[in-house]
Amino acid sequence: MLRRDFLIDLTKNAALCATVPSMWRLKWRPSFADDPFQLGVGSGDPTPTGGVIWTRLAPRPLDPDAGMTGLRTVVNWEVAEDEKFSKVAKQGRATAAPELGYSVHIDLDGLSPERWYFYRFHSGEAVSPVGRLRTTPAAATQTPLRFAFVSCQHWEDGHYTAYQHMSRESLDLVAHLGDYIYEYGSTTNPNAVRRHATSEIRDLAAYRTRYAQYKSDPALQAAHALCPWVVIWDDHEVDNNYANLSGENDMESEEQMRTRRAAAYQAWWENQPVRVPRAKSWADLTITRTIDWGGLARFHMLDGRQYRSNQPCGDGNQIVPCGDWADPKHTMLGEAQEKWLTNGLAKSTTQWQVIANQVMVAPYDTEPGEKIRLPMDHWSGYPAARDRMLTAIQQHAANKTVVITGDIHSNWVNELHSGFDRPDRPTVAAEFVGTSITSGGDGQDQSPRTTAALAENPHVKWQNSRRGYVVCAVDTKAWNAEYRTIPFVRMPDAPLAEPKKFRVEHGRPGITPA
Ligand code: FE
Ligand code: CA
């Protein structure tokens, strides 16, 4: 009898199974009543020779343990040079384990730079959809990059039509800037487009089920299969407007927040195609990292949640300068990450520096003649920390730095000055803020109130509150950003509007319409 057949027999016999060491309790040839690959596949964090490929077994996505039986399950994977898998470049075997939500992360190496690969998974008779991975160019290569960035995909607010359109684009990479899930309980609003399956999520099982619900969307799956993603989190992956160990409106103790963060961060890791350092505790998982596109661009992936000081007045929704607002000790990134970014900007030799960031950097005065600013949750709530970051950009990477931002559920095109309270200071970077995929519902074009306020905010070049995504085409000379919007998300099948285009010339201050 083959060893593997012997083991299958063992796993069929529950009584005997209990006497077998747990490492042998393995389903080599599992059979599934329902497709275990209903959450799709994804790739991410690409390198010149590899990247992470991901899947998570979930035959019944909303059931406890997503319908898995508690046993470690063998998953085979293969990576090929062609879509038909006739030229297999790499293959192997992994186990999907209950303690990691039956997720599979394969960190590939040994592939060739700047090539498309196709990957899929098998478990028992089941075969996953095929995903695509593009390796990055070799270190010094200046190959142009075409990528999209997205954020904020509240399930209940609309259809993922933007992802349907994005999946038809030709893209090397997608950057997701956070609010991939929302933690809230199921809405009582009878007009909701669709509903969260559970009440507010706080423990690991609940965060896993929430990811399973979001991941079950075919448009989101198609977007993940298209190309590698690079992912950071914002607040709603844990709790609205949380700051370090302060929850929303400080209603939770630090012990509760650490426990909640551990659950939320682990579920995030289980559900994303990411390569991040191992942490002693899930509550301290680090997502700060760089991703290089050859010699053209380095992405500095930030975490603006885990290390920040609490919002001034302890309330992220407070919209006027408040309390100890200007305290220079207040930090958005934490001391270590702030140093890491400054050193990274100083040492990077790539043509462009990309800062993948959660909340809006530029200030915005909402009332003509008054200094009423954005919510304290944004960089505007941390003006000293913002000055430090902008000074680092000015010193080390002026006019070759682009900040990409999510969170605010609207599109903004902002020139960043090295000090916003000193209008005489020069422009040192561009900030492209991308709207939500769905959050906030249909949205609107620029409101008359915004149009009036823009005169008070000369650094803001454009604003719009429709849903969609941003495509960036980057080469050594210029960065072109195209804002793709759709007129509605509460009904399916919205068409794309005519894109709005902006351009940054390498080495020149400012943003111009393209
Ligand atoms: Fe959001
Ligand atoms: Ca947010």
XYZ file of C-alpha atoms and ligand atoms in Angstrom:
516
model
C 0.000 0.000 0.000
C 1.343 3.445 -0.884
C 1.985 5.632 2.113
C -0.447 8.261 0.943
C -3.269 5.727 0.507
C -2.576 4.413 3.992
C -2.952 7.943 5.313
C -6.204 8.504 3.469
C -7.556 5.388 5.160
C -6.438 6.780 8.497
C -8.234 10.041 7.962
C -11.431 8.157 7.111
C -11.386 6.506 10.492
C -12.125 9.151 13.072
C -11.353 6.966 16.116
C -8.001 5.851 14.775
C -7.346 9.330 13.520
C -7.330 10.665 17.059
C -4.290 8.482 17.859
C -2.313 9.690 14.841
C 0.035 12.645 15.449
C -1.605 15.792 14.157
C 1.082 16.362 11.519
C -0.093 13.152 9.822
C -3.722 14.095 9.948
C -3.702 15.357 6.469
C -6.164 15.145 3.634
C -4.033 14.107 0.685
C -6.900 13.613 -1.710
C -9.762 15.587 -0.254
C -13.152 15.498 -1.867
C -15.367 18.549 -1.746
C -19.141 18.689 -2.127
C -18.736 22.346 -3.166
C -15.962 24.103 -5.089
C -13.219 24.986 -2.554
C -11.862 27.770 -4.804
C -14.887 30.080 -4.548
C -12.724 32.918 -3.214
C -10.537 32.931 -6.316
C -6.766 33.341 -6.508
C -4.319 36.229 -6.387
C -0.689 37.162 -6.756
C 1.277 39.948 -5.134
C 4.495 41.586 -3.959
C 6.346 40.720 -7.196
C 10.149 40.633 -7.514
C 12.352 40.156 -10.598
C 12.363 36.398 -9.920
C 9.046 35.708 -8.242
C 6.101 36.887 -6.213
C 3.500 35.433 -3.879
C 0.621 33.365 -5.224
C -2.379 32.949 -2.970
C -5.614 31.097 -2.518
C -7.851 30.111 0.399
C -10.016 27.000 0.502
C -13.657 27.848 1.219
C -16.237 25.367 -0.103
C -19.021 27.207 1.803
C -17.658 30.730 2.233
C -20.089 32.011 4.901
C -20.166 28.833 7.037
C -17.939 28.364 10.100
C -14.399 27.546 8.903
C -15.738 28.349 5.409
C -17.070 24.805 5.168
C -13.727 23.061 5.804
C -13.603 20.040 8.110
C -10.805 20.946 10.517
C -8.162 18.844 8.747
C -5.001 20.048 7.066
C -5.532 19.710 3.354
C -3.022 19.191 0.571
C -3.016 21.798 -2.194
C -0.870 21.397 -5.302
C 0.188 24.458 -7.255
C 1.738 25.075 -10.639
C 3.185 28.095 -12.418
C 3.487 28.045 -16.209
C 4.722 30.261 -18.994
C 1.473 29.808 -20.919
C -2.210 29.916 -20.110
C -2.668 26.268 -21.128
C 0.026 25.124 -18.681
C 1.964 23.267 -21.370
C 5.250 24.869 -20.230
C 5.292 24.510 -16.452
C 8.040 26.602 -14.841
C 7.476 25.664 -11.202
C 5.220 23.346 -9.237
C 4.875 22.123 -5.708
C 2.712 21.078 -2.826
C 1.504 22.911 0.239
C -0.997 22.338 3.030
C -3.956 24.564 3.787
C -4.173 24.597 7.588
C -7.107 25.487 9.857
C -4.953 27.732 12.088
C -4.292 29.979 9.078
C -7.816 29.966 7.722
C -6.983 27.346 5.035
C -5.013 29.982 3.179
C -2.069 29.138 0.926
C 0.799 31.562 0.252
C 3.558 30.354 -2.061
C 6.557 32.686 -2.220
C 7.984 31.943 -5.665
C 11.585 32.371 -6.706
C 13.701 31.303 -9.687
C 11.471 32.851 -12.370
C 12.710 35.221 -15.084
C 12.400 39.009 -14.803
C 9.728 40.995 -16.593
C 7.577 38.089 -17.756
C 3.987 37.030 -17.467
C 3.313 33.725 -15.688
C 0.088 31.800 -15.160
C -0.699 29.922 -11.968
C -3.401 27.682 -10.529
C -4.063 25.380 -7.587
C -5.485 21.856 -7.271
C -6.991 20.132 -4.255
C -8.510 16.687 -4.734
C -10.463 16.882 -7.957
C -10.959 20.613 -7.708
C -8.976 23.050 -9.858
C -8.809 26.799 -9.186
C -9.282 29.577 -11.714
C -6.072 30.690 -13.447
C -4.337 33.838 -12.230
C -1.583 35.899 -13.817
C 1.663 37.063 -12.235
C 4.074 39.491 -13.835
C 7.614 39.500 -12.467
C 9.212 42.939 -12.195
C 12.070 44.178 -14.392
C 15.650 43.472 -13.285
C 17.160 46.009 -10.885
C 18.515 48.664 -13.234
C 15.955 48.302 -16.019
C 13.805 51.342 -16.764
C 10.878 49.510 -18.383
C 7.712 51.644 -18.270
C 5.062 50.705 -15.696
C 1.301 50.790 -16.074
C -0.601 50.244 -12.843
C -3.916 51.076 -11.206
C -4.658 52.054 -7.638
C -7.878 51.518 -5.703
C -9.353 51.723 -2.191
C -12.550 51.540 -0.130
C -14.882 48.792 -1.313
C -17.796 48.806 1.137
C -19.842 45.734 0.242
C -23.211 47.252 1.125
C -22.748 50.495 -0.814
C -22.685 49.175 -4.354
C -21.598 46.831 -7.101
C -17.927 46.286 -7.955
C -18.470 47.582 -11.502
C -15.221 49.549 -11.328
C -13.362 46.238 -10.981
C -15.147 44.861 -14.051
C -13.784 47.785 -16.060
C -10.353 47.584 -14.429
C -10.073 43.898 -15.336
C -10.215 44.840 -19.011
C -7.244 47.195 -18.700
C -3.712 46.244 -19.580
C -1.970 46.554 -16.196
C 1.314 45.354 -14.702
C 0.227 45.922 -11.111
C -2.657 46.999 -8.861
C -2.065 48.872 -5.598
C -4.845 48.605 -2.981
C -4.582 51.373 -0.387
C -6.965 50.012 2.239
C -10.565 49.684 3.392
C -10.632 46.354 1.562
C -13.345 45.265 3.998
C -15.549 47.251 6.378
C -16.000 45.996 9.914
C -19.555 47.233 10.453
C -22.538 45.005 11.150
C -25.249 44.339 8.625
C -27.136 47.507 7.777
C -30.765 48.040 8.713
C -31.210 50.335 5.717
C -33.877 48.727 3.501
C -32.316 50.421 0.447
C -28.873 48.836 0.858
C -27.571 47.318 -2.367
C -26.402 44.208 -0.478
C -25.797 43.287 3.137
C -22.983 42.189 5.381
C -23.746 38.630 6.540
C -22.921 39.271 10.220
C -22.949 41.896 12.973
C -19.841 44.033 13.682
C -16.735 41.853 13.461
C -14.307 41.588 16.375
C -12.829 38.095 16.488
C -10.806 36.011 14.059
C -13.687 33.825 12.883
C -15.791 36.896 12.136
C -13.018 38.739 10.246
C -12.412 35.564 8.183
C -16.082 35.318 7.273
C -16.156 39.005 6.290
C -13.200 38.515 3.929
C -14.910 35.416 2.520
C -18.029 37.443 1.746
C -16.078 40.222 -0.013
C -13.814 37.758 -1.843
C -16.844 35.896 -3.200
C -17.498 38.778 -5.616
C -16.603 37.714 -9.196
C -15.493 41.212 -10.246
C -13.052 41.449 -7.350
C -11.760 37.957 -8.199
C -11.241 38.893 -11.846
C -9.239 41.951 -10.786
C -7.019 39.819 -8.532
C -6.470 37.260 -11.306
C -5.423 39.995 -13.770
C -1.998 40.855 -12.348
C -0.048 41.067 -9.067
C -1.390 43.345 -6.322
C 0.490 45.293 -3.685
C -1.714 45.828 -0.656
C -1.701 47.970 2.480
C -4.464 48.362 5.029
C -6.329 51.391 6.389
C -8.699 51.648 9.366
C -11.696 49.540 8.356
C -9.654 46.347 8.150
C -9.802 46.689 11.974
C -12.057 49.506 13.263
C -13.198 52.891 11.938
C -10.640 55.660 12.597
C -8.565 53.557 15.006
C -5.148 54.914 15.922
C -2.610 52.440 17.304
C -4.451 51.030 20.350
C -7.239 53.605 20.426
C -10.449 52.366 18.905
C -13.239 54.413 17.438
C -14.092 57.172 19.957
C -11.867 55.424 22.537
C -14.661 53.037 23.532
C -12.386 49.995 23.754
C -9.580 49.264 26.233
C -6.015 48.770 24.973
C -6.299 45.053 25.795
C -9.452 44.796 23.708
C -7.779 46.675 20.859
C -4.673 44.451 20.921
C -6.863 41.368 20.773
C -8.960 42.867 18.006
C -5.883 43.947 16.038
C -4.385 40.450 16.323
C -7.555 38.930 14.873
C -7.928 41.564 12.170
C -4.268 41.583 11.112
C -4.138 37.777 10.956
C -7.277 37.618 8.820
C -5.818 40.351 6.574
C -2.642 38.296 6.090
C -4.598 35.111 5.439
C -6.628 36.815 2.736
C -4.015 38.858 0.877
C -1.228 37.808 -1.517
C 1.466 39.514 0.552
C 5.036 38.966 1.710
C 5.571 40.757 5.016
C 8.010 40.009 7.855
C 6.986 37.462 10.484
C 5.847 39.035 13.748
C 5.978 37.644 17.278
C 2.325 38.542 17.659
C -0.274 39.063 14.946
C -1.197 42.282 16.781
C 2.209 43.685 15.720
C 2.259 42.499 12.115
C 4.373 44.879 10.005
C 3.237 45.781 6.489
C 5.814 48.538 5.864
C 7.916 47.423 2.901
C 9.253 48.463 -0.482
C 8.375 47.066 -3.889
C 10.568 47.942 -6.854
C 9.618 48.201 -10.495
C 13.146 47.756 -11.857
C 15.100 50.995 -11.769
C 12.023 53.035 -12.626
C 10.003 53.212 -9.424
C 10.211 52.203 -5.791
C 6.925 51.866 -3.902
C 7.287 52.779 -0.211
C 4.311 50.987 1.324
C 3.219 52.820 4.491
C 1.209 51.892 7.557
C -0.502 55.071 8.787
C -2.637 53.278 11.407
C -0.657 51.029 13.695
C 1.946 53.488 14.991
C 0.135 56.830 14.924
C -0.687 59.111 17.837
C -4.367 59.309 18.688
C -6.277 61.915 16.679
C -6.324 65.404 18.262
C -9.243 65.525 20.697
C -9.422 61.739 20.289
C -11.908 62.051 17.463
C -11.045 61.448 13.827
C -14.244 63.141 12.668
C -13.429 66.459 14.367
C -12.944 68.906 11.485
C -11.460 72.029 13.008
C -7.973 72.323 14.446
C -8.530 70.888 17.866
C -6.763 70.411 21.210
C -3.046 69.677 20.922
C -3.410 69.534 17.133
C -0.020 71.125 16.361
C 2.052 69.208 18.964
C 5.290 68.346 17.114
C 5.478 65.042 18.983
C 2.332 63.808 17.209
C 3.194 61.147 14.698
C 1.374 59.532 11.778
C 3.958 56.843 10.998
C 5.716 56.350 14.346
C 9.355 57.215 14.845
C 10.855 54.052 13.349
C 8.724 54.092 10.203
C 9.300 57.828 9.739
C 13.079 57.214 9.829
C 12.677 54.267 7.499
C 10.874 56.442 4.955
C 13.379 59.296 5.188
C 16.327 56.885 4.773
C 14.492 55.105 1.986
C 13.945 58.337 0.060
C 17.592 59.303 0.637
C 19.032 55.988 -0.522
C 16.717 54.918 -3.319
C 18.262 55.107 -6.777
C 15.057 54.551 -8.761
C 13.847 57.276 -11.097
C 10.559 57.779 -9.194
C 9.659 57.435 -5.516
C 6.086 56.288 -4.927
C 4.570 56.665 -1.473
C 1.610 54.297 -1.078
C -0.322 56.005 1.682
C -3.664 55.775 3.497
C -5.065 59.257 4.235
C -4.879 62.562 2.348
C -1.644 64.529 2.776
C -2.786 67.881 1.335
C -4.862 70.217 3.509
C -8.165 71.558 2.297
C -9.986 74.605 3.629
C -13.653 73.869 3.167
C -15.030 77.361 3.774
C -13.870 80.417 1.862
C -11.884 82.725 4.134
C -11.772 80.289 7.054
C -9.215 77.774 8.179
C -11.603 74.883 8.505
C -9.760 71.804 7.458
C -10.192 68.167 6.725
C -11.041 65.648 9.458
C -8.369 65.200 12.112
C -7.965 61.596 10.934
C -6.054 62.840 7.849
C -2.464 64.137 7.689
C -4.076 67.546 8.396
C -4.561 66.278 11.972
C -0.792 65.746 12.192
C 0.677 68.917 10.655
C 4.126 68.570 12.275
C 4.487 65.002 11.018
C 3.343 66.141 7.581
C 5.991 68.879 7.549
C 8.650 66.315 8.459
C 7.628 64.023 5.581
C 7.452 66.875 3.066
C 10.852 68.183 4.201
C 12.324 64.698 3.669
C 10.832 64.658 0.164
C 12.219 68.134 -0.538
C 15.705 67.154 0.647
C 15.987 63.747 -0.977
C 13.467 63.291 -3.768
C 11.971 66.615 -4.828
C 9.808 66.457 -7.938
C 10.374 62.785 -8.471
C 7.976 61.698 -5.723
C 4.314 60.817 -6.201
C 2.025 60.039 -3.261
C -0.937 57.768 -3.981
C -3.750 57.939 -1.437
C -7.165 56.381 -0.671
C -9.613 56.701 2.242
C -11.574 59.831 1.381
C -14.034 58.337 -1.172
C -13.336 61.052 -3.733
C -10.762 61.998 -6.361
C -8.232 64.760 -5.702
C -5.220 66.023 -7.644
C -2.941 67.907 -5.235
C 0.396 69.653 -5.509
C 2.325 69.151 -2.271
C 4.364 72.084 -0.956
C 7.248 71.601 1.440
C 5.294 73.491 4.119
C 1.593 74.227 3.841
C 1.536 77.136 6.271
C 4.167 78.833 4.110
C 2.640 79.314 0.648
C 6.008 80.638 -0.576
C 7.521 77.181 -0.199
C 8.031 75.250 -3.441
C 6.023 72.339 -4.785
C 7.997 69.145 -4.103
C 5.642 66.281 -4.949
C 2.341 65.294 -6.520
C -0.470 63.613 -4.634
C -3.027 61.597 -6.584
C -5.948 60.667 -4.344
C -8.155 57.900 -5.726
C -11.867 57.568 -5.053
C -13.605 54.504 -3.632
C -14.678 51.411 -5.545
C -18.124 51.636 -3.874
C -17.961 53.356 -0.472
C -20.357 56.284 -0.247
C -22.692 54.981 -2.966
C -23.179 56.672 -6.335
C -21.419 59.909 -5.364
C -21.518 63.021 -7.517
C -19.408 65.153 -9.806
C -17.811 68.230 -8.294
C -20.384 69.981 -6.093
C -20.850 73.785 -6.393
C -19.632 74.085 -2.780
C -16.409 72.307 -3.669
C -15.958 74.412 -6.782
C -16.257 77.559 -4.637
C -13.790 76.210 -2.061
C -11.198 75.270 -4.681
C -10.417 78.968 -5.150
C -9.182 78.925 -1.519
C -7.067 75.841 -2.209
C -4.813 76.621 -5.157
C -2.760 73.445 -4.561
C -5.871 71.359 -5.416
C -5.993 71.000 -9.191
C -9.131 68.886 -9.506
C -11.749 67.179 -7.376
C -14.574 64.763 -8.113
C -16.714 62.430 -6.004
C -17.651 59.609 -8.387
C -16.529 55.988 -7.864
C -13.780 54.278 -9.838
C -10.023 53.817 -9.992
C -6.881 55.562 -11.235
C -4.543 54.229 -13.944
C -0.946 55.499 -13.917
C 1.387 55.176 -16.898
C 4.938 55.857 -15.760
C 8.174 56.140 -17.714
C 11.502 57.874 -17.074
C 10.219 61.243 -18.322
C 6.650 61.524 -17.101
C 3.898 60.197 -14.858
C 0.446 60.213 -16.457
C -2.551 59.627 -14.191
C -5.973 58.855 -15.671
C -9.023 59.053 -13.439
C -11.610 56.477 -14.487
C -15.051 57.075 -13.003
C -18.506 55.544 -13.304
C -21.792 57.431 -12.857
C -23.397 54.945 -10.427
C -22.729 51.831 -8.313
C -26.148 51.203 -6.780
C -27.195 49.574 -10.051
C -24.987 47.170 -12.015
C -23.294 47.782 -15.391
C -22.390 51.470 -15.159
C -20.299 52.585 -18.148
C -16.934 54.322 -17.802
C -16.965 58.094 -18.178
C -14.434 59.927 -20.335
C -11.243 59.778 -18.228
C -9.716 62.890 -16.672
C -5.953 63.021 -17.276
C -3.053 64.676 -15.445
C 0.681 64.711 -15.999
C 3.807 65.165 -13.893
C 7.150 65.729 -15.631
C 10.097 64.125 -13.880
C 12.220 66.791 -12.178
C 9.666 69.586 -12.693
C 7.365 70.907 -9.999
C 3.629 70.859 -10.526
C 0.819 68.915 -12.177
C -0.703 69.815 -15.538
C -3.853 68.582 -17.290
C -2.918 66.086 -20.021
Fe -13.102 54.016 3.225
Ca -10.411 54.889 5.799
